[in-house]
Coordinates of C-alpha atoms in Angstrom, one line a residue:
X1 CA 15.1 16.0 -17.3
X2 CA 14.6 12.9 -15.6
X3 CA 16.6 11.2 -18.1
X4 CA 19.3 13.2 -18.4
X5 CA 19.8 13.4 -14.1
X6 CA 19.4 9.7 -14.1
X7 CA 21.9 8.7 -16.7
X8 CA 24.3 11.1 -14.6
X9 CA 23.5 10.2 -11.3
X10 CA 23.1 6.9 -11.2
X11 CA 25.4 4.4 -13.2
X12 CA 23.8 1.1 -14.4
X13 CA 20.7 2.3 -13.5
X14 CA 17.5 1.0 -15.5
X15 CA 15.1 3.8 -15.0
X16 CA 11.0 2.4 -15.3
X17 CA 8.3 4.8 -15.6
X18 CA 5.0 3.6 -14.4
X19 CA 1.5 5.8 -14.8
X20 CA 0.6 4.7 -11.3
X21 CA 3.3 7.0 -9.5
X22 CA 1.8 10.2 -11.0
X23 CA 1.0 12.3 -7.9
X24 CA -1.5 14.4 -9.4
X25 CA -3.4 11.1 -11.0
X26 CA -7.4 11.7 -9.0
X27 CA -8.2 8.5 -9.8
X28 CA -11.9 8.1 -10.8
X29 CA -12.2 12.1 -10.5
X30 CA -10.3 12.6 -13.6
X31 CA -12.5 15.0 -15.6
X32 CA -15.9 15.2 -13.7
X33 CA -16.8 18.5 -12.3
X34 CA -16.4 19.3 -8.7
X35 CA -20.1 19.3 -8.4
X36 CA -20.8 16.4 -9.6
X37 CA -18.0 14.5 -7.4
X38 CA -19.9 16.2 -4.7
X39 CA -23.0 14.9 -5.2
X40 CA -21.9 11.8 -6.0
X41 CA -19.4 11.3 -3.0
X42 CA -20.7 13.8 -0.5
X43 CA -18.9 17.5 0.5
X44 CA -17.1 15.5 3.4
X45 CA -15.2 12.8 1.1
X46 CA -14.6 15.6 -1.2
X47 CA -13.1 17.8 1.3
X48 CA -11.0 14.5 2.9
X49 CA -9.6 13.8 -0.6
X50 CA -8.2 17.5 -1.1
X51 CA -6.9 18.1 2.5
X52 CA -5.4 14.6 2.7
X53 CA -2.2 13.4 1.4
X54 CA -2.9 9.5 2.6
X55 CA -6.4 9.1 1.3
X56 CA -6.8 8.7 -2.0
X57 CA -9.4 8.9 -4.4
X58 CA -11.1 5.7 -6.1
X59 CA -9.1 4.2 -8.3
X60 CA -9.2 5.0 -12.1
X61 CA -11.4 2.2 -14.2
X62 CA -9.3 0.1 -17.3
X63 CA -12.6 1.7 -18.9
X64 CA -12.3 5.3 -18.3
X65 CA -11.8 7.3 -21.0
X66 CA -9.0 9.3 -19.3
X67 CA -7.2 6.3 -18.5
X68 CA -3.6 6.8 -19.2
X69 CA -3.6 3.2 -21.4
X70 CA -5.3 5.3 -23.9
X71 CA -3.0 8.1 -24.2
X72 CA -0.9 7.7 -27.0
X73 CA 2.0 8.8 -25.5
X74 CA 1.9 6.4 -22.5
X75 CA 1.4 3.9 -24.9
X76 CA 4.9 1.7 -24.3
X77 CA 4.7 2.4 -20.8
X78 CA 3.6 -1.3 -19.2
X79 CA 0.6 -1.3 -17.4
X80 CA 2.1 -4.0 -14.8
X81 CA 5.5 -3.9 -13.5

């Protein structure tokens, strides 16, 4: 979809898709339990992290095994713009 409105929208455009703009990427949260980020971080932080829209979450580790470099199908997507 974003595609198809970009190639009509704007002309001469080069649209770039980065991992790093994902809104709902949690960082280092990715796939750990609630309770566990709670007793690793504390129900405050937790609490912050949800409610807040300008805090974010540590970031994700190049090691992680959720980290969008592994997935294949981010796999032409450049990790640096």
């Amino acid at each position: 979809t974003l595609h198809y409105n970009a190639s009509r929208t704007i002309v001469g455009c080069t649209l770039r898709i980065y991992w790093r703009l994902n809104e709902l990427n949690n960082g280092d949260l990715v796939g750990k339990h609630k309770k566990e980020v709670v007793k690793l971080h504390g129900i405050e932080q937790v609490k912050r992290w949800r409610r807040s829209y300008d805090e974010a979450p540590p970031p994700m580790q190049d090691d992680h095994p959720y980290h969008p470099a592994r997935d294949p199908l981010d796999r032409l997507v450049p990790t640096v713009l």
